[in-house]
């Protein structure tokens, strides 16, 4: 019975019928196996803590087999190349490699413009990293090399550290290009170091923090930035470069002003220019730039790996093989690290080229090696043929290749129907990347998505469960019309784990769903008990005062009855001793016996105080959603036991996983008042036990202290 409708005495007939119904239900509520609480379950299943695997001991082992395993793990080409089916795969890889190289050539030249570098360095970045990935990569279908998103991220760095103009005056283009090449190659080395280091410590899971809506929103915004950045080449405009927040807006604004006012009409066409034949010698990175590049390098490393591993896993799933995420991180890192030493800028994999590599018959990394060798031929012998290629053509190539990413704008409509929280992540990522540039946009997107996860765990779905007829299954009574609450038992469940961020919400929702104002009932109980203790204390003080007055009048009398017997004198001495009892002793005695005197004949203190009793005698917490517990969760569960026992409701827990039980033990949750006998293997076990023990023992010597 709830608190609002519990005033006044209960109807005897209604109470009798409810009791009979409970008894009949208890008889029908049985199990074909013994009830299993946690103690019985551990004894039956011989539970013991799982042995801890000491992985570091395996890492430190040194043997021939261990060395061979490490070599094969980090150099996969030694595993798959000896078993390469030449007759079945070579022709397909050859055609696929040539097709990819034909695409790689103009894309390499064009994406170098995005990075703010001379076009020839796009060709270098299409050769060295691709061949390195052939040796170390595990994906058979992705095409590693220049990519629009990576190039525009590199371009924002090179333009900020080696700007187009200085103090409104044009600087020497040769010196500017040399400075930008040094920045880009140093950035590539730093990106490679990050990726290799993260891969060696098995940190490949970092990409899991970049959800699919975040990646798609980010790449779409990057495509918009790339599109806008190429308009100046398409229309032959010469504009000052901007980097940092709102840089896209400044570009757009300058283009509009130039077009509207008809400034600098030119008829000469910018061309690619000189492409030197041959390869450049390796050069050491400028370590003095590391401090300026470290933030951008980490961002580029994460984004590049996220794009590569997402595409790699798609193709691996489609063709039935496995991609090692940590080895992919190492392979991509070595590609950027060695490529940076040979004047390359950071690379990842291209979506369009990867699809072409797959669709034209590519079966293995040999296709990538063939494409890199074809690019090498261009660099060594045929580069001068592209001297007069207009930059507008390269810009058009870039814009056309953005078609696939710009189509991702349709995600807004599909996510609106499927999942609006993911849509919010997509929109925030898109707008932050457009307005704040690529590096800051990614940081904002990751922080927002993590905050949204925390907020969603703070607002899980809370439900009161009922039994589905003729089963041992319990479902939300608000969703399943045939699921009925068990008479006298409340079963409560949360859809999320309970931890510091939502523990208070969990407790509040529990008290609200139970239909009883627990806090008010406890305060009223304490108030009435305190009032009774005060009245009893006043009565004792009054009696003591009367006894003192009687003793005073007796001491003033000078006459004594000589016929008093020895027994009467002893009796008087006893009474005198009682009168000498201090008020403090009597107060302690009254406090100790206060609750005992306040109990009704059936042991209910609430009933004796005239307070309403809850319409259930047992509360069961379904903790199947718990994946871990922290100290705040432990305190919240302790307080739930304390509060509901104060209103004469026993609390049980059910469906805890073994790791959670171990964490409860480690946190000293179990004690004399809460034991493993209060924890059951399933909700059905707990409900059955609760029906067999409808009320907690009123004279229990232990109690839970509220934390």
XYZ file of C-alpha atoms in Angstrom, residues 95 118 131 139 198 203 236 252 278 321 338 340-341 359 406 437 462 495 540 542 556-557 561 608 629 638 654 690 705:
29
model
C 45.608 -5.324 -63.594
C 55.065 21.223 -54.943
C 55.897 -0.080 -50.823
C 44.917 -5.720 -45.289
C 50.921 3.076 -30.145
C 47.022 0.761 -28.333
C 42.491 31.132 -61.245
C 34.886 32.019 -48.924
C 64.779 10.967 -60.034
C 40.149 -12.729 -43.574
C 60.274 6.068 -43.527
C 59.045 11.313 -43.923
C 62.774 10.620 -44.124
C 36.678 -4.170 -58.112
C 29.967 14.617 -50.094
C 39.382 23.717 -38.608
C 14.516 2.258 -15.124
C 19.501 -0.600 -18.139
C 10.623 9.365 34.404
C 8.420 13.519 36.995
C 12.585 15.228 58.118
C 10.513 12.896 60.312
C 8.416 2.714 63.993
C 2.540 0.815 16.163
C 31.261 -1.132 -9.303
C 24.520 0.044 1.312
C 20.117 -10.862 -8.218
C 11.264 -13.605 -0.824
C 24.801 1.758 8.925
